[in-house]
mmCIF file of C-alpha atoms and ligand atoms in Angstrom:
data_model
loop_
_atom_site.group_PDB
_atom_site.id
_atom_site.type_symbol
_atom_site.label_atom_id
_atom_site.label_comp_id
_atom_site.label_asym_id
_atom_site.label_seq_id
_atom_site.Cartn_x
_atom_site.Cartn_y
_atom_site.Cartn_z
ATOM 1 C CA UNK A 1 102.569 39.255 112.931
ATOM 2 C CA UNK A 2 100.200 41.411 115.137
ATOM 3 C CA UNK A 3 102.971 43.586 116.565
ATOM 4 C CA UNK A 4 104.388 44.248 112.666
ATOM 5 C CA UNK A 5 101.179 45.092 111.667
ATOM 6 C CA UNK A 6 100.694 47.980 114.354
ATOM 7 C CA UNK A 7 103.621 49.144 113.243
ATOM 8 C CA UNK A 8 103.335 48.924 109.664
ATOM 9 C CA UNK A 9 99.957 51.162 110.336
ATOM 10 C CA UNK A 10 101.170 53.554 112.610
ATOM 11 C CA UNK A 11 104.694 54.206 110.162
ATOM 12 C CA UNK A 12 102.180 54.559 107.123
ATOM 13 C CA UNK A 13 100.355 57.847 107.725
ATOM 14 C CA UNK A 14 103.873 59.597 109.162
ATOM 15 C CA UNK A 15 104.737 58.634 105.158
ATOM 16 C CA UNK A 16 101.911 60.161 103.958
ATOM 17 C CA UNK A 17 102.522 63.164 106.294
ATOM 18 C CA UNK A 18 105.854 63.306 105.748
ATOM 19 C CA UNK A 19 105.476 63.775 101.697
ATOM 20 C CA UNK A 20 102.204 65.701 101.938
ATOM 21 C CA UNK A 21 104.758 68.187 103.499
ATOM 22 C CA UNK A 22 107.554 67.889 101.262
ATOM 23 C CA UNK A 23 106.201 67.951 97.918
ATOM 24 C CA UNK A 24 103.547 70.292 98.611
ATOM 25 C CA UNK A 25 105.536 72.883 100.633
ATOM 26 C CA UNK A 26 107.947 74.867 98.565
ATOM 27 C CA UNK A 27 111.019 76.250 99.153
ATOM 28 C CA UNK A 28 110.562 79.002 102.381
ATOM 29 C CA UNK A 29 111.712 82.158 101.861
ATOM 30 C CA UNK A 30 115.342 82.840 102.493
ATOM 31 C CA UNK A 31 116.344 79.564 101.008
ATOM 32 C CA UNK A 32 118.054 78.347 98.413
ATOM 33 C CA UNK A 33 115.741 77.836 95.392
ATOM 34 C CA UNK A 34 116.182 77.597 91.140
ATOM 35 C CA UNK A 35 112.934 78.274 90.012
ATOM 36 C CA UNK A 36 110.812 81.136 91.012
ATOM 37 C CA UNK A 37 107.888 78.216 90.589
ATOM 38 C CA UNK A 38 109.825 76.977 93.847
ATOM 39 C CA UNK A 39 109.105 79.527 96.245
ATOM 40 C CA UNK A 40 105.629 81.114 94.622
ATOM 41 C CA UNK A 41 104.362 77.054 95.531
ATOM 42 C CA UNK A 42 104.856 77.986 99.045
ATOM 43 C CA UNK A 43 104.399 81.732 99.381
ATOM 44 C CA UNK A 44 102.667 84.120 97.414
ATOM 45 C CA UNK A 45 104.432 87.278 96.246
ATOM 46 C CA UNK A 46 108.212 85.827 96.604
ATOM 47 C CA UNK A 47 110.867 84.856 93.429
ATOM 48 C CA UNK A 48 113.720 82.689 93.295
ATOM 49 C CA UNK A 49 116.181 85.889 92.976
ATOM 50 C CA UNK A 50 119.870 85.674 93.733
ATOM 51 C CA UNK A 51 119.587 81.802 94.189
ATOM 52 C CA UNK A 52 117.239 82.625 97.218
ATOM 53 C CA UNK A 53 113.518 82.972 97.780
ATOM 54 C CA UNK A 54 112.751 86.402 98.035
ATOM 55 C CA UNK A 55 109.758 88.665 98.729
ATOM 56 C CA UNK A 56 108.755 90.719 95.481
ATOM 57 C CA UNK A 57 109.700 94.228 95.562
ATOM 58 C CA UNK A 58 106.443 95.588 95.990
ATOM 59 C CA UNK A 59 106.346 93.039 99.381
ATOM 60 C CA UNK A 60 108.294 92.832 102.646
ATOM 61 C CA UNK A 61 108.893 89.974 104.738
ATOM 62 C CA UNK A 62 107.184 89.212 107.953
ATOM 63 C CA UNK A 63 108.174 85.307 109.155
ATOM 64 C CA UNK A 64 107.444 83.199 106.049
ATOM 65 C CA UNK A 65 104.852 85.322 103.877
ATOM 66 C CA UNK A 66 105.541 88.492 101.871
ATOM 67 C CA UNK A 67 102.967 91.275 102.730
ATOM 68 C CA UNK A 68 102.109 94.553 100.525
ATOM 69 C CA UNK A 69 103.924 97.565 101.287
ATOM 70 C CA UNK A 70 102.677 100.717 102.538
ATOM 71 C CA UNK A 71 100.793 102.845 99.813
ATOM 72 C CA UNK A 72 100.966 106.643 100.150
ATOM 73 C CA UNK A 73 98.960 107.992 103.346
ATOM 74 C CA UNK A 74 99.018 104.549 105.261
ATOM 75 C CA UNK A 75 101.416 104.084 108.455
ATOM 76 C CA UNK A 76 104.371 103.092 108.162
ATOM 77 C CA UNK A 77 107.536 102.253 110.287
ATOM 78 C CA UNK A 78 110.952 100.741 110.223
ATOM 79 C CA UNK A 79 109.291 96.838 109.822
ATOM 80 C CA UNK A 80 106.353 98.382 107.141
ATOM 81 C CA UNK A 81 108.084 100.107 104.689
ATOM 82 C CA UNK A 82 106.344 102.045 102.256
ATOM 83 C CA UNK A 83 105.477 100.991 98.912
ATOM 84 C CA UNK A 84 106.694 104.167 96.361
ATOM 85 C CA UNK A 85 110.218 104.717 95.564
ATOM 86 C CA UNK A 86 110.211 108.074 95.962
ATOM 87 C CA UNK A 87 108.092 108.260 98.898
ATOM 88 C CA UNK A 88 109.938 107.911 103.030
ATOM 89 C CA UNK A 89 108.343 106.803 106.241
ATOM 90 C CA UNK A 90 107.073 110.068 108.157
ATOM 91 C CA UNK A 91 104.774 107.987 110.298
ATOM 92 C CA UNK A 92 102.575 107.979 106.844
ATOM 93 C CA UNK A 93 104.369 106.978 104.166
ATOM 94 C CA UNK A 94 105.099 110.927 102.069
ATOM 95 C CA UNK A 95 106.531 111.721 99.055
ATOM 96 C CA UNK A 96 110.278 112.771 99.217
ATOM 97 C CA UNK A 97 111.619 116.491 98.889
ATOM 98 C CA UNK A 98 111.961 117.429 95.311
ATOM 99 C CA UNK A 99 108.412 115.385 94.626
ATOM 100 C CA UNK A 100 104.384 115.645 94.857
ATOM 101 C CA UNK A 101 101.974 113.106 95.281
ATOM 102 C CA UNK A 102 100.317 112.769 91.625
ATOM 103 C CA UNK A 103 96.073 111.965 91.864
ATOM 104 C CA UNK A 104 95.815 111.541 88.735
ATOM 105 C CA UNK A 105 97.719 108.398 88.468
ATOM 106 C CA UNK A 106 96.765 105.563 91.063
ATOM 107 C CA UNK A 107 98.429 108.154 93.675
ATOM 108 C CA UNK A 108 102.407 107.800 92.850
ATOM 109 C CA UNK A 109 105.229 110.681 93.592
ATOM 110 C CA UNK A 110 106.596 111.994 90.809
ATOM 111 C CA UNK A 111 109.205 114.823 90.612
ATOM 112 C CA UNK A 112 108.292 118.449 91.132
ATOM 113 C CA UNK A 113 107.465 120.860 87.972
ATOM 114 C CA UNK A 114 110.024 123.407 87.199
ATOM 115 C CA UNK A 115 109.540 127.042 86.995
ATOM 116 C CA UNK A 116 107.526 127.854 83.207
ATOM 117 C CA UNK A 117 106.662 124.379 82.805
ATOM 118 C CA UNK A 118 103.068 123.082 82.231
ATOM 119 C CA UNK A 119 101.794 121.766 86.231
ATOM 120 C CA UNK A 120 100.602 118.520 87.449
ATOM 121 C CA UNK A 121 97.771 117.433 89.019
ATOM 122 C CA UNK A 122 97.185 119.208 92.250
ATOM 123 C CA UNK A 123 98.100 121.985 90.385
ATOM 124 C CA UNK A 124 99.879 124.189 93.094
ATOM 125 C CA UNK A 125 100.963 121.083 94.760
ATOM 126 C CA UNK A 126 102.747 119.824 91.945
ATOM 127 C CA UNK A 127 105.619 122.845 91.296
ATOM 128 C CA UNK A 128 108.726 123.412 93.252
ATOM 129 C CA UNK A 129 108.833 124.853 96.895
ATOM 130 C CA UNK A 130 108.223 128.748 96.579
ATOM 131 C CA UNK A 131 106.157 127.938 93.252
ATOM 132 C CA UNK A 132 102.601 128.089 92.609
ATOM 133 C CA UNK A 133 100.284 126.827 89.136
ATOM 134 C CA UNK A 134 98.927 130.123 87.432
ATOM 135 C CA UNK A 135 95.974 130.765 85.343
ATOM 136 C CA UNK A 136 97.556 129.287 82.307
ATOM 137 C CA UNK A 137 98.755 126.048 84.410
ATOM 138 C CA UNK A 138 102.237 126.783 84.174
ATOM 139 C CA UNK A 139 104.371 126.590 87.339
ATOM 140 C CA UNK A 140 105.965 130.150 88.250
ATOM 141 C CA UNK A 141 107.884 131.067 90.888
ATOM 142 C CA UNK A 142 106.377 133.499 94.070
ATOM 143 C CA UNK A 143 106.479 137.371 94.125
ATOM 144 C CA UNK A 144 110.059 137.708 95.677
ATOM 145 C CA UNK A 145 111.424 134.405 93.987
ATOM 146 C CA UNK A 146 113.349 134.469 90.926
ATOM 147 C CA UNK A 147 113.030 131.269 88.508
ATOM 148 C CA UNK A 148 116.302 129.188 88.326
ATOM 149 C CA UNK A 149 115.699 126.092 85.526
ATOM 150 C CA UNK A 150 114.943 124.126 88.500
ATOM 151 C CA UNK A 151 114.258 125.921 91.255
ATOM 152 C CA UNK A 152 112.769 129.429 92.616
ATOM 153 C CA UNK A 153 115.211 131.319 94.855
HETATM 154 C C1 NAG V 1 110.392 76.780 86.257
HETATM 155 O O1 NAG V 1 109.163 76.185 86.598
HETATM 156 C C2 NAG V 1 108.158 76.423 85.650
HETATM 157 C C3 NAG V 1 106.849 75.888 86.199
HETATM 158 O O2 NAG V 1 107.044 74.658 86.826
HETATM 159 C C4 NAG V 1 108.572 75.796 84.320
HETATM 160 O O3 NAG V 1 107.581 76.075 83.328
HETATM 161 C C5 NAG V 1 109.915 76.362 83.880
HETATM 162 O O4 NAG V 1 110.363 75.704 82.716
HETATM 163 C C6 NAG V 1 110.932 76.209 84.979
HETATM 164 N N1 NAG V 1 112.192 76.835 84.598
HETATM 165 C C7 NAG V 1 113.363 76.306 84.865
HETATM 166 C C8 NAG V 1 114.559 77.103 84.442
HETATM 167 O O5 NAG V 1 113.475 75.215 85.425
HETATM 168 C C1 NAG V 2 112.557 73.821 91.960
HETATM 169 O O1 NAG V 2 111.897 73.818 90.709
HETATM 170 C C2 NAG V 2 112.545 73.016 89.751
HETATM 171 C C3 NAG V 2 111.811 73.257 88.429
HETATM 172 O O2 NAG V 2 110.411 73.202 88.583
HETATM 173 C C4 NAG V 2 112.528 71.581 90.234
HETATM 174 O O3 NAG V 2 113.207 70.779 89.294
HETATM 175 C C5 NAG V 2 113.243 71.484 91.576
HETATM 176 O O4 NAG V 2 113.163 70.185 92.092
HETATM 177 C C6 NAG V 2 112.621 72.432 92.571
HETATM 178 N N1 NAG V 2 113.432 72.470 93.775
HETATM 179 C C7 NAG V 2 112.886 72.480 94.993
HETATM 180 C C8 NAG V 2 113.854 72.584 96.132
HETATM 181 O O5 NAG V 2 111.663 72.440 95.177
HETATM 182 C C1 NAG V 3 105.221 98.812 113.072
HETATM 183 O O1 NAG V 3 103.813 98.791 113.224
HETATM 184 C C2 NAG V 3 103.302 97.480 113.436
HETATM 185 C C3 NAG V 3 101.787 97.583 113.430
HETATM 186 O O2 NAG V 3 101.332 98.696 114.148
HETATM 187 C C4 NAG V 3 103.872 96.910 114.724
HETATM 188 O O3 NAG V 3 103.392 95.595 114.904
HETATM 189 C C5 NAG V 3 105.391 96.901 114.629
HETATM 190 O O4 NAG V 3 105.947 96.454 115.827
HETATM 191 C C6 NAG V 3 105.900 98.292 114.313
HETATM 192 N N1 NAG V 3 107.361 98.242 114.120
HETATM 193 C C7 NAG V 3 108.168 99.162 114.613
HETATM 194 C C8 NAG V 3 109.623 98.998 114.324
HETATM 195 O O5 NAG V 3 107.753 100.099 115.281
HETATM 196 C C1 NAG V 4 109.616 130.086 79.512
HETATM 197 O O1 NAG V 4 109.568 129.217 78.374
HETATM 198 C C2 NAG V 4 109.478 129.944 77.155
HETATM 199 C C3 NAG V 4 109.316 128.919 76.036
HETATM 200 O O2 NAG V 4 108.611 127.786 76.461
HETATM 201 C C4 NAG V 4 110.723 130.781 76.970
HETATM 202 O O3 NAG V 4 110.602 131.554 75.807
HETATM 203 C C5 NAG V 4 110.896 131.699 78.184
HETATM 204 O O4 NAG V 4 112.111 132.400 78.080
HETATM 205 C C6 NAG V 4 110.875 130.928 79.472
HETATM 206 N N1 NAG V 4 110.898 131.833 80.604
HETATM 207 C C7 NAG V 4 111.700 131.666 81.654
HETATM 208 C C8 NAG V 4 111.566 132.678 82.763
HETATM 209 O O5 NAG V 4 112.502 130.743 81.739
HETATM 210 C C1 NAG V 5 101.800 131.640 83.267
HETATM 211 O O1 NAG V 5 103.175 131.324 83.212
HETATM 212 C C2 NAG V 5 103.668 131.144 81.893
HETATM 213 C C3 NAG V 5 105.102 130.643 81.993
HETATM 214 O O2 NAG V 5 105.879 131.469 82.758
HETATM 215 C C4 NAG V 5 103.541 132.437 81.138
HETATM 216 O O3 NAG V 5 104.000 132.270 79.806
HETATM 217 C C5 NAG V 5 102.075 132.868 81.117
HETATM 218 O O4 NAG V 5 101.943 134.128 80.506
HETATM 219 C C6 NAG V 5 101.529 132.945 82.529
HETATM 220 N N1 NAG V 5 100.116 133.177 82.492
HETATM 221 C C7 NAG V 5 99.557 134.303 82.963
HETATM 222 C C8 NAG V 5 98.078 134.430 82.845
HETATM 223 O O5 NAG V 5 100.252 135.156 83.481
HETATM 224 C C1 NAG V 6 97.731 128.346 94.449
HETATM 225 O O1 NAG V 6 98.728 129.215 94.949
HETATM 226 C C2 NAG V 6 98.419 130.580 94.690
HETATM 227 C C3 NAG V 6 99.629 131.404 95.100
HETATM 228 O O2 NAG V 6 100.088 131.062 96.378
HETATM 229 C C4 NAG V 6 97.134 130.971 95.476
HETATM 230 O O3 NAG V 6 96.811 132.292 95.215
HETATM 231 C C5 NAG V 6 96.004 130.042 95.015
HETATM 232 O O4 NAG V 6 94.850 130.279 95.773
HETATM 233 C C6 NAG V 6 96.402 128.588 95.156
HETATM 234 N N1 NAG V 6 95.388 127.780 94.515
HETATM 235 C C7 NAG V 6 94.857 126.729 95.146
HETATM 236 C C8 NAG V 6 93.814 125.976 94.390
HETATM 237 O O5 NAG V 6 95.217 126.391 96.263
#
């Protein structure tokens, strides 16, 4: 009776234990899940996408948690990605060729301003390589460049 009862007590808190875990811990990610509810119990930032838990797209993996990519001016590397889709890793994460890093927004690359179209926000900053803003805030092309509809040559 004595020796069932020791064993009774010490099997009845690895029960607890063991459901504690598996009800309250989720689906990790990288496994198989049907409800995004499944792997956002476990980790923050993830879905159930593809019929796996996933990191959100604005997060990366690192082990088991999803972390926020790299905004605009932050370091980055190959294991931080940065954040914008039309920024690349250049240490800090930079807008791509062909765009300019917008201020008035909450700092996002959008694409370059033609040749005789109104500029963004930095002004010069904003137009196509060999353009500049002018008085009027239009984008036009350097002394010596001619305006293409995209481009100065
Ligand atoms: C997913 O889980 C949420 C929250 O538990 C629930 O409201 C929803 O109906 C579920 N969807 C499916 C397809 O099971
Ligand atoms: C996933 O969520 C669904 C809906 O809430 C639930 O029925 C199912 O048991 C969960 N699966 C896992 C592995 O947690
Ligand atoms: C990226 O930077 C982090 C933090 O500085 C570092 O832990 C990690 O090893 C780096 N990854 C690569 C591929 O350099
Ligand atoms: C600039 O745009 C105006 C109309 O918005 C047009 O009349 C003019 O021809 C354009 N100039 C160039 C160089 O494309
Ligand atoms: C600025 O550029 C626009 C578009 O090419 C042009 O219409 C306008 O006259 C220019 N402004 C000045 C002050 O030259
Ligand atoms: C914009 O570029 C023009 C032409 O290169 C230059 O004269 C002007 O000073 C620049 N403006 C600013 C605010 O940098």
């Amino acid at each position: 009776m004595g020796y069932l009862y020791t064993v009774v007590l010490l099997i009845l808190p690895l029960i607890a234990l063991y459901f504690q875990f598996a009800v309250s811990a989720g689906v990790p990610v990288g496994e198989a899940c049907t409800n995004t509810s499944n792997c956002t119990d476990n980790i923050a930032n993830t879905e159930c996408k593809g019929g796996k838990c996933q990191c959100v797209i604005t997060h990366y993996q690192i082990k088991n948690t999803c972390v926020d990519k790299v905004a605009l001016g932050a370091s980055c590397n190959a294991t931080m990605p940065c954040l914008d889709t039309n920024s690349k890793c250049e240490k800090t994460c930079v807008c791509k060729d062909s765009f300019y890093k917008d201020t008035t927004s909450d700092s996002k690359c959008k694409p370059s301003i033609y040749p005789n179209v109104t500029c963004g926000t930095p002004k010069n900053e904003s137009c196509v390589v060999n353009a500049y803003c002018n008085s009027t805030s239009f984008c036009v092309c350097e002394i010596g460049f001619t305006a293409t509809k995209t481009s100065c040559k």
